[in-house]
Short mmCIF file of C-alpha atoms in Angstrom, two decimals:
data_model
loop_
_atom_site.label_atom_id
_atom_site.label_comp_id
_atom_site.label_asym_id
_atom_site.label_seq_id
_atom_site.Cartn_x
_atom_site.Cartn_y
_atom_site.Cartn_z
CA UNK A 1293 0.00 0.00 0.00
CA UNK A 1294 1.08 3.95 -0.70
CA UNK A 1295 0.79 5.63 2.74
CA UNK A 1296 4.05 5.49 4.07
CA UNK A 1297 5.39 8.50 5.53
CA UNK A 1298 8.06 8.69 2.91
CA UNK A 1299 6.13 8.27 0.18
CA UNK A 1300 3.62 10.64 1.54
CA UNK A 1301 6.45 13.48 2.26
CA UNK A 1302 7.72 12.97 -1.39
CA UNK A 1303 4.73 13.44 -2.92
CA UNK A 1304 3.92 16.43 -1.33
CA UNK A 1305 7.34 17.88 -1.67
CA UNK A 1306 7.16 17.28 -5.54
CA UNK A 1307 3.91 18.99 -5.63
CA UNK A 1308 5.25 22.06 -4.01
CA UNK A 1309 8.32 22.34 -6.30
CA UNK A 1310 6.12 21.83 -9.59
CA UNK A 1311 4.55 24.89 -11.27
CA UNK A 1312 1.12 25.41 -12.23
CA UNK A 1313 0.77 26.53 -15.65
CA UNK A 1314 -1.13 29.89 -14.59
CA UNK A 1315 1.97 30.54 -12.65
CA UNK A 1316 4.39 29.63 -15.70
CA UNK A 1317 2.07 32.16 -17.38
CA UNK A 1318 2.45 34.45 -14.79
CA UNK A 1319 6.40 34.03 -15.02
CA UNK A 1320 6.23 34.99 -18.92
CA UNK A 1321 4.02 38.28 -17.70
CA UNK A 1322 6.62 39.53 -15.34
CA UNK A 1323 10.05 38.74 -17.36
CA UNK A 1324 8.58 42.16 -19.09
CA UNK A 1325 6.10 43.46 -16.72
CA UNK A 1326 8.90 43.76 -13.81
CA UNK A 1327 11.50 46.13 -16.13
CA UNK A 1328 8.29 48.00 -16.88
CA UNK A 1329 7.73 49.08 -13.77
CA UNK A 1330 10.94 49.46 -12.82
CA UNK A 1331 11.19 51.98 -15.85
CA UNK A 1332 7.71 53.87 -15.14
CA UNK A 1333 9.06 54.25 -11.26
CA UNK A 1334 11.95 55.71 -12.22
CA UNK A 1335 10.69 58.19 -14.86
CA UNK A 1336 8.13 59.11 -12.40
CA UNK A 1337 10.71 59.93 -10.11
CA UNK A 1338 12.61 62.01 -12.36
CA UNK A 1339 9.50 64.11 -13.67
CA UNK A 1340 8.84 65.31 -10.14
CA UNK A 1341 12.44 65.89 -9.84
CA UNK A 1342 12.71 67.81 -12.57
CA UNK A 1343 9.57 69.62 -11.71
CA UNK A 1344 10.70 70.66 -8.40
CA UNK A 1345 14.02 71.96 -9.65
CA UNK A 1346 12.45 74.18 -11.96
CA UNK A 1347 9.71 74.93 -9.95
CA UNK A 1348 6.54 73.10 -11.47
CA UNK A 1349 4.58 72.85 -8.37
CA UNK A 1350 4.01 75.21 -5.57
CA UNK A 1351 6.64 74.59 -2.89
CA UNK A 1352 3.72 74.11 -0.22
CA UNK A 1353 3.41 70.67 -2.02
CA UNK A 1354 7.07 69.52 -0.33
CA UNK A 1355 6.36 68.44 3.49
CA UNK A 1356 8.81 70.33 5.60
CA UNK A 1357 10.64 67.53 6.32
CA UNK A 1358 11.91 66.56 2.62
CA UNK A 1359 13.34 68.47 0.48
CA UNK A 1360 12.05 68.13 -3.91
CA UNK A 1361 14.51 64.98 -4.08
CA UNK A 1362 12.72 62.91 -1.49
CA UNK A 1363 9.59 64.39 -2.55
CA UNK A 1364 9.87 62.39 -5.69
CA UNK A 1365 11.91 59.54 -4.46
CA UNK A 1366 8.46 58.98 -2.58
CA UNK A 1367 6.52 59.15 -5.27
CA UNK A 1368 8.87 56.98 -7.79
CA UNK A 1369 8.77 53.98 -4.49
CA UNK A 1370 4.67 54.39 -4.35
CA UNK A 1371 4.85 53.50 -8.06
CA UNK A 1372 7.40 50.88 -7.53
CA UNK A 1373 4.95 49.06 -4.63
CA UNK A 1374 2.00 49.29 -6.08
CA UNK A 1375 2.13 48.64 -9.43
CA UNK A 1376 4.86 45.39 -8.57
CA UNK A 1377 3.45 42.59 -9.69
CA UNK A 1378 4.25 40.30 -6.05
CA UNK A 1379 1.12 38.99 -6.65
CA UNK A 1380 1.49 37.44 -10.14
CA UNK A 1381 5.36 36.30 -9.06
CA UNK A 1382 3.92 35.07 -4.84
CA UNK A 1383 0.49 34.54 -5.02
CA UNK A 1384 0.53 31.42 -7.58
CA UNK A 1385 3.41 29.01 -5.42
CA UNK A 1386 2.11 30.45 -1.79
CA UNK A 1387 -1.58 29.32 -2.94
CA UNK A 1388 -0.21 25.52 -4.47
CA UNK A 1389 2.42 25.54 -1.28
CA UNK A 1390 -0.78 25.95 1.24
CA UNK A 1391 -3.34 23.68 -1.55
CA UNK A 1392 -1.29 20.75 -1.28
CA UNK A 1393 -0.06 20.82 2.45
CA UNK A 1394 -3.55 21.54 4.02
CA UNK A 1395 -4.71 18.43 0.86
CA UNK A 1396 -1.92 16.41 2.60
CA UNK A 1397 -3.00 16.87 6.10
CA UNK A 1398 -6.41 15.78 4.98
CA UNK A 1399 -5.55 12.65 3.34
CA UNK A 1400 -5.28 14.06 -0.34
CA UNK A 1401 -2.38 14.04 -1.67
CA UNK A 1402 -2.17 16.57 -5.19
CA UNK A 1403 0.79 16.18 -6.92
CA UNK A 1404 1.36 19.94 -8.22
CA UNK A 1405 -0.81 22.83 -9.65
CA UNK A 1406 -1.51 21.23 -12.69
CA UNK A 1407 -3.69 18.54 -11.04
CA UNK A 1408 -5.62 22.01 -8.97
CA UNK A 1409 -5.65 23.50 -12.07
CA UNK A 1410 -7.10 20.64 -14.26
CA UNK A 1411 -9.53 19.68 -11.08
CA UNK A 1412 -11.16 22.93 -10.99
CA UNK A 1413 -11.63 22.94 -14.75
CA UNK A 1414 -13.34 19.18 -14.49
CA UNK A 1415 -16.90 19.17 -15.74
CA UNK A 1416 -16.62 15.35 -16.11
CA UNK A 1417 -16.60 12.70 -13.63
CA UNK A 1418 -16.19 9.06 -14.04
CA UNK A 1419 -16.05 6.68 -11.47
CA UNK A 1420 -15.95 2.72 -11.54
CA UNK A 1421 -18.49 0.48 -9.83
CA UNK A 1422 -16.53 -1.18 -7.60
CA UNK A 1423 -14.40 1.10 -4.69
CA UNK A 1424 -15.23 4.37 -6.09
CA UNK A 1425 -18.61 4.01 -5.48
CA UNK A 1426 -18.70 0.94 -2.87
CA UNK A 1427 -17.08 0.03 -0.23
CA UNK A 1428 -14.27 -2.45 -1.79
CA UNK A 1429 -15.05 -5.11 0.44
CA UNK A 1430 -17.85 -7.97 -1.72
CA UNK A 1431 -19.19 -10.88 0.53
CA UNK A 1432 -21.20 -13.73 -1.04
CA UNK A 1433 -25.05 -13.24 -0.47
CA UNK A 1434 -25.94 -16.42 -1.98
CA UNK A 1435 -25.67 -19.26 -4.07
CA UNK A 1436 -27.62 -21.43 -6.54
CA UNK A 1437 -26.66 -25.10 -7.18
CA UNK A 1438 -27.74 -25.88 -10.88
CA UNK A 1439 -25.84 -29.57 -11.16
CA UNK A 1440 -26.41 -32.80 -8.18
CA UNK A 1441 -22.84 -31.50 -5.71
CA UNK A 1442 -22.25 -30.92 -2.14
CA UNK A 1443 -22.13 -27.31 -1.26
CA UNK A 1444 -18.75 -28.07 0.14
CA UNK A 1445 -17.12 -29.77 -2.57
CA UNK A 1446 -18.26 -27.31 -5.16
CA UNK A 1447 -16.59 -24.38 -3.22
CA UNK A 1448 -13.27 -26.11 -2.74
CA UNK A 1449 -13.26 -26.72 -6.51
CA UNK A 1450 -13.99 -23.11 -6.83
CA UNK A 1451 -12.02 -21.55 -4.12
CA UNK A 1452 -9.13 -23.85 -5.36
CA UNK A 1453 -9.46 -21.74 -8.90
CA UNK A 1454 -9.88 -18.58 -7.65
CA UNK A 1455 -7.43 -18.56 -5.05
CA UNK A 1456 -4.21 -17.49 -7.05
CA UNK A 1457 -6.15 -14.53 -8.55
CA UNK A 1458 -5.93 -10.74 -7.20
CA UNK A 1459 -9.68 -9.54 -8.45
CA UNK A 1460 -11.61 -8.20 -5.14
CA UNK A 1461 -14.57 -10.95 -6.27
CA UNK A 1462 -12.19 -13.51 -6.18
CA UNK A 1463 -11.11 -13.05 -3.29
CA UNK A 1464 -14.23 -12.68 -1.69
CA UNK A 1465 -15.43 -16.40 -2.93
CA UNK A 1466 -12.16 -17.62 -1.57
CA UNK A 1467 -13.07 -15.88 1.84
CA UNK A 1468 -16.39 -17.71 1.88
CA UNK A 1469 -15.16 -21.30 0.93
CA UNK A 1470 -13.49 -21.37 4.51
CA UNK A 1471 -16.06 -22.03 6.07
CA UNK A 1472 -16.71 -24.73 4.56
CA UNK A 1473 -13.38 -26.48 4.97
CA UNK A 1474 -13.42 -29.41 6.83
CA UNK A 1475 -9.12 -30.10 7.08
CA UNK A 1476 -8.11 -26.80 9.04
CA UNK A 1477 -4.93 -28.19 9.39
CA UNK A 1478 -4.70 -27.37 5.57
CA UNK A 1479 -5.85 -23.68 4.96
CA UNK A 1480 -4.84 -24.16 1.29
CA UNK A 1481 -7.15 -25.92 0.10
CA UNK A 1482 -7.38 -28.56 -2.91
CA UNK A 1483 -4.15 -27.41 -5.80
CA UNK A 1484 -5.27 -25.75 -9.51
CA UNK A 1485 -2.88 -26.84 -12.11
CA UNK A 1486 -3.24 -24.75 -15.61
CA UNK A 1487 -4.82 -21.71 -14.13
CA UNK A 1488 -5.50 -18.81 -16.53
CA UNK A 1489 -7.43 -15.30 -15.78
CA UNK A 1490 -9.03 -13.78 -18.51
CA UNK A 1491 -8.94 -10.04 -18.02
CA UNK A 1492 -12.27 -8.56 -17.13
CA UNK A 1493 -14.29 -11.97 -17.79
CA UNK A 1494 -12.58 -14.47 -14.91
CA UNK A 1495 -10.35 -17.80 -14.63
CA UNK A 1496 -10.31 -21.20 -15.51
CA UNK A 1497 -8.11 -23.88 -13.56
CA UNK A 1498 -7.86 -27.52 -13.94
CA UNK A 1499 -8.35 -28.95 -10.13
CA UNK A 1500 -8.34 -32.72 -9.39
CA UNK A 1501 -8.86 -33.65 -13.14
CA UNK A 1502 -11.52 -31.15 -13.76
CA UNK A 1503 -12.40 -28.34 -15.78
CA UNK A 1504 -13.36 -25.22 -13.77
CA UNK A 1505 -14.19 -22.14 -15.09
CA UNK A 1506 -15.34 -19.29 -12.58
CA UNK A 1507 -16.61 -15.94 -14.67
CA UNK A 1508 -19.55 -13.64 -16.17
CA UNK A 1509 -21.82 -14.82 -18.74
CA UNK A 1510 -19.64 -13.48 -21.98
CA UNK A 1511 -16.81 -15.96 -20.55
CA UNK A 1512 -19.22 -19.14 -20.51
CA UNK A 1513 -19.80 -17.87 -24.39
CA UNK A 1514 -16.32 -17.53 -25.54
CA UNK A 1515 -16.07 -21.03 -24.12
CA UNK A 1516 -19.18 -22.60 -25.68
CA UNK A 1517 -21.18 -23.16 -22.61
CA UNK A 1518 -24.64 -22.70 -22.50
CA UNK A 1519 -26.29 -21.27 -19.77
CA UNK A 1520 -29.72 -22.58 -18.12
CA UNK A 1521 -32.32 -20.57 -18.18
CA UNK A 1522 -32.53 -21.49 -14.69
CA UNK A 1523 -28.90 -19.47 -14.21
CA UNK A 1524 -30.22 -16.51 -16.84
CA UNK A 1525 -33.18 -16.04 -14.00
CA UNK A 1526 -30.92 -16.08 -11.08
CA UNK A 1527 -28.46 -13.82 -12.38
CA UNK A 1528 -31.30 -11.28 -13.47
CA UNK A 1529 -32.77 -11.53 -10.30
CA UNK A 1530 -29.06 -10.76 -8.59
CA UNK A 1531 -28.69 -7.88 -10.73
CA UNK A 1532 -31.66 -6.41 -9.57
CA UNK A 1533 -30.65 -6.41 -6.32
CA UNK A 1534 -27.65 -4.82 -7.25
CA UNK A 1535 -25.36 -7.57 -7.09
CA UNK A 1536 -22.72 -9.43 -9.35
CA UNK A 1537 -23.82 -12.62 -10.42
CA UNK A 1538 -20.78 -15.29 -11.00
CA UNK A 1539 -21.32 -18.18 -13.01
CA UNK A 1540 -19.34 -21.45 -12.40
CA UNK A 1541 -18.57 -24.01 -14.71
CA UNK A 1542 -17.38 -27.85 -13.63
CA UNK A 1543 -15.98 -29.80 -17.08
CA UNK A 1544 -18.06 -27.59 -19.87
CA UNK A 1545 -21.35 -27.33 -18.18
CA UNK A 1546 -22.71 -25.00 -15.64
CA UNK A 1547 -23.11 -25.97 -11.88
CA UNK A 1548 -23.51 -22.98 -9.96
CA UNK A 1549 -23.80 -19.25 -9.80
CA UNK A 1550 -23.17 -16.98 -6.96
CA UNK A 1551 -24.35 -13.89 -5.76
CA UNK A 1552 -21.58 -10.92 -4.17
CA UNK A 1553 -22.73 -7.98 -2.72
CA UNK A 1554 -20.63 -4.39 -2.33
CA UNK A 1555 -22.54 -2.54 -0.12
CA UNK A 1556 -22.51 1.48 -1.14
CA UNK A 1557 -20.21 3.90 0.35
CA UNK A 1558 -21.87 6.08 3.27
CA UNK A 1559 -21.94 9.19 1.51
CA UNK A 1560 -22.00 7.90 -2.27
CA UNK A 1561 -24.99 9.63 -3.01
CA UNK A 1562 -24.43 13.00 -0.98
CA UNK A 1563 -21.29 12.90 -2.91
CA UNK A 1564 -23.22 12.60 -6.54
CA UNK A 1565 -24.99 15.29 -5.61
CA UNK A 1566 -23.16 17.79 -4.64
CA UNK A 1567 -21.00 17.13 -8.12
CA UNK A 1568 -24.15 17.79 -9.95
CA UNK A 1569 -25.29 20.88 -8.04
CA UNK A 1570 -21.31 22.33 -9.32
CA UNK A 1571 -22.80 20.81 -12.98
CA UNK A 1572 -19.78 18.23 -12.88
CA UNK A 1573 -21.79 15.08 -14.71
CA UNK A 1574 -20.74 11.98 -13.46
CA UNK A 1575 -20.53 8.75 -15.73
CA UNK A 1576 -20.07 5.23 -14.10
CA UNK A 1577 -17.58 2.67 -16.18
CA UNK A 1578 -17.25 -0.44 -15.16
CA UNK A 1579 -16.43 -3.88 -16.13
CA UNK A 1580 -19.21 -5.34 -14.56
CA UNK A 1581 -22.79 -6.50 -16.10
CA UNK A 1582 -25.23 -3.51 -17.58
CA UNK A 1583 -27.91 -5.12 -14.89
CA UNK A 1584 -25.88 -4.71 -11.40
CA UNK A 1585 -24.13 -1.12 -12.80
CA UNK A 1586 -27.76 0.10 -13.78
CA UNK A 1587 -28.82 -0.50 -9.94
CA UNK A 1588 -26.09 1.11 -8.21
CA UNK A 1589 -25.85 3.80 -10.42
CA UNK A 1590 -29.79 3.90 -10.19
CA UNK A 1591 -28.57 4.20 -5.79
CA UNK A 1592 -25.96 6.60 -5.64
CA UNK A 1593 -27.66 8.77 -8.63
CA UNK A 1594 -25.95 8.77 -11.86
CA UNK A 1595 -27.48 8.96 -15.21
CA UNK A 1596 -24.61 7.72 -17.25
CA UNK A 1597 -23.83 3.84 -17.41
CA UNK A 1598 -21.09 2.11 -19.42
CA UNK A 1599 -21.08 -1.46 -18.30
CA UNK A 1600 -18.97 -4.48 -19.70
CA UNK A 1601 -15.96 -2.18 -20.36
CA UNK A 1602 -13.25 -3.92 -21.54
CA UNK A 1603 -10.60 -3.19 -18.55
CA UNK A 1604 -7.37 -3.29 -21.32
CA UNK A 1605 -8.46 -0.34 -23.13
CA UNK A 1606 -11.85 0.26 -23.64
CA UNK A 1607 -11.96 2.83 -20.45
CA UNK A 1608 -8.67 4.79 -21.87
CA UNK A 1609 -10.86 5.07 -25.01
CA UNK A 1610 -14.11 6.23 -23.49
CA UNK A 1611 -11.63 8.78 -21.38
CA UNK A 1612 -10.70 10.27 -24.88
CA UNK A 1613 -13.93 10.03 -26.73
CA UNK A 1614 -15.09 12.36 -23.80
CA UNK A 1615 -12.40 15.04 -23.81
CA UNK A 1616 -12.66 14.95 -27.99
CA UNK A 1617 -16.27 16.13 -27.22
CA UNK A 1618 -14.95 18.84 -25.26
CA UNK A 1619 -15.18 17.68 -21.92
CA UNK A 1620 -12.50 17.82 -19.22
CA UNK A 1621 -12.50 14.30 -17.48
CA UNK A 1622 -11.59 13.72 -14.25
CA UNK A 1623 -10.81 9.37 -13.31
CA UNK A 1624 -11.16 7.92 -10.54
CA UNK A 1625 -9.69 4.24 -10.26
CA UNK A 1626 -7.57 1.88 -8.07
CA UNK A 1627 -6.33 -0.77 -10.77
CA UNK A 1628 -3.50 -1.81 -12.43
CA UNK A 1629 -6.35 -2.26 -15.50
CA UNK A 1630 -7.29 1.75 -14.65
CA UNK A 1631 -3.75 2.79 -14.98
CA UNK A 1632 -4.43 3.80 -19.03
CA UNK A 1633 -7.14 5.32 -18.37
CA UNK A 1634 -5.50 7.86 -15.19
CA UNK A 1635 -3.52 8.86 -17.43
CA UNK A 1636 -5.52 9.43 -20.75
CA UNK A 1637 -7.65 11.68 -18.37
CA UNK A 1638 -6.82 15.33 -17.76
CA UNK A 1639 -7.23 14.48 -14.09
CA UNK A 1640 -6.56 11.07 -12.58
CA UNK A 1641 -7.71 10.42 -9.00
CA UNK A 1642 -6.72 7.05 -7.53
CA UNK A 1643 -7.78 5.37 -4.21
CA UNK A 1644 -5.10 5.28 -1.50
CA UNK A 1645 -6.11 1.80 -1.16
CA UNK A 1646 -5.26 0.77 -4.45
CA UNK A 1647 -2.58 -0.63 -6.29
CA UNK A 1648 1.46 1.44 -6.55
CA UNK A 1649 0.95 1.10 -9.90
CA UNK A 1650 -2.63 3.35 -10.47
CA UNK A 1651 -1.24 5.30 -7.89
CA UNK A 1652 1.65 6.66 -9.56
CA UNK A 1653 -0.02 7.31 -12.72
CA UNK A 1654 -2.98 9.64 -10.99
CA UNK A 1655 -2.27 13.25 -10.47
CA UNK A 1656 -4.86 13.27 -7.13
CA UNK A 1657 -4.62 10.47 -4.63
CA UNK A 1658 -7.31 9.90 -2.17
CA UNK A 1659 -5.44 7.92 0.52
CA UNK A 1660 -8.59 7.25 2.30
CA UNK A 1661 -11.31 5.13 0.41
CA UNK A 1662 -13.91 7.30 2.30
CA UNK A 1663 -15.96 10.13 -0.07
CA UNK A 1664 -13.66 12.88 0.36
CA UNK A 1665 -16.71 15.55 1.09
CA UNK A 1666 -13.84 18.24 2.23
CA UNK A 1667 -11.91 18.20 -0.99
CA UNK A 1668 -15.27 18.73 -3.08
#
């Protein structure tokens, strides 16, 4: 995980060196505005010189306590102060300096003014299903049996193939299959031989001789397995409820599904809202089915669903097709999949709880998976 101290300090040590690009502008301004005034202070002071020598002005006009020469000495040094531009050279790396430290101390970490800059520009927000907009941690509600098994045996077969991979659902079945051990002595479980994942669709494993394959309906396609109607109700049904249906597949046919639940975020839908009252539209992307990302969206409030995204590349596209329709996009992810699309986006926000890689390609990091309400 991200939060160490170091990294933390580095982070917002980089952030304070970096320049914004209204303070870069700012920098071009004074290379000619500084000379100017340095010239227009200095003529100033010589006209009233010049009009005191040869007597331009009443003499009441000098205080008794200058003579014409300090008379417009003061004068050429009011022109020098006020018309300085401090503001354009201070104002700019004081405001990122105090941005960023007082982001720090909050758990945001903003790595320079560009990222402030872009953010306040944003009038585009998308956010994944899973961890933006829940709370990252999916439990198995419930499962259907379609095929003659024990409960047990079926979730050792399917524990056993899900157990080497790093998805959040995966490692919630795995989680659940304890239970039903029987051998504590042996936390590990039965051994998959031949295990594959198939990016955003699931894994397949040969354990004790068999076939299993553990993933969303497009997998059991690409692999010629039809699904029950039986199955096609249940994982309607799930969907409904706002939950991810998993089918599972022993030696071509199916034999199971499962139902995992990601309760929402406290504060997902205050969060939604207060983005649309600033008119920042909010668009959900996610890899998961159009049924399950149509409820929660339909939860937290957002209008906007792509579902079934393609985790490789397909959310780096969407990211550009938004910003070629004029739209600043701001991303919020945790991945190693989201990484593209962090970066394709003007702003990339990543969850402190996510992986180094995501991390270092956002410009905002939100070390706590909490809705930031502050920052908004």
């Amino acid at each position: 995980m991200y939060n160490h101290n170091t990294c933390i300090v580095g982070l917002v040590e980089s952030a304070q060196m970096a320049k914004a690009p209204v303070q870069k502008f700012a920098d071009r301004i004074s290379k000619f505005f500084v000379p100017l005034v340095i010239m227009l202070s200095f003529f100033t002071w010589l006209s009233w010189f010049l009009a005191g020598k040869f007597h331009g002005y009443p003499k009441s006009w000098i205080p008794k306590s200058m003579d014409s020469f300090q008379l417009a000495l003061q004068f050429g040094i009011f022109v020098m102060v006020i018309a300085c531009p401090r503001a354009l050279g201070l104002a700019t790396p004081t405001a990122v300096m105090v941005g960023t430290g007082v982001g720090a101390s909050q758990g945001v970490l903003i790595k320079g003014g560009q990222a402030l800059e872009s953010a306040h520009k944003s009038g585009l927000h998308c956010v994944r299903q899973d961890r933006d907009s829940t709370i990252g941690k999916p439990l198995v509600v419930n499962t259907r049996l379609m095929k003659n098994i024990v409960l047990r045996e079926f979730y050792e077969l399917v524990a056993a193939a899900e157990v080497n991979s790093e998805h959040p659902l995966a490692k919630a079945i795995v989680e659940y299959a304890k239970k039903f051990r029987e051998d504590e002595e042996n936390p590990a479980g039965l051994e998959a031989h031949d295990f594959a994942s198939i990016t955003g669709h699931g894994v397949k494993a040969i354990v004790q001789g068999r076939e299993i394959i553990v993933g969303n309906k497009s997998l059991m396609v690409d692999q010629n397995i039809a699904v029950p109607l039986d199955a096609e109700d249940y994982l309607a049904e799930a969907e409904g409820l706002a939950q991810t249906g998993i089918l599972v597949a022993i030696d071509g046919e199916v034999a199971g599904v499962l139902a995992i639940s990601d309760p929402l975020k406290p504060g997902a839908q205050e969060v939604i809202t207060i983005l649309k009252s600033m008119n920042v539209r909010s668009i959900m992307v996610t890899g998961d089915n159009w049924g399950t990302a149509n409820s929660i969206a339909n939860e937290v409030g957002i209008d906007t669903v792509i579902a079934e995204a393609k985790p490789d590349h397909q959310k780096a596209e969407k990211v550009k097709e938004l910003q070629a329709s004029g739209y600043t996009v701001a991303m919020v992810g945790d991945g190693i999949n989201d990484s593209p699309a962090l970066v394709a986006a003007d702003v990339g926000m990543a969850i402190g709880a996510g992986t180094n890689i995501a991390i270092e390609a956002a410009d905002i990091v939100l070390m706590k998976s909490r809705f930031p309400l502050y920052f908004l």
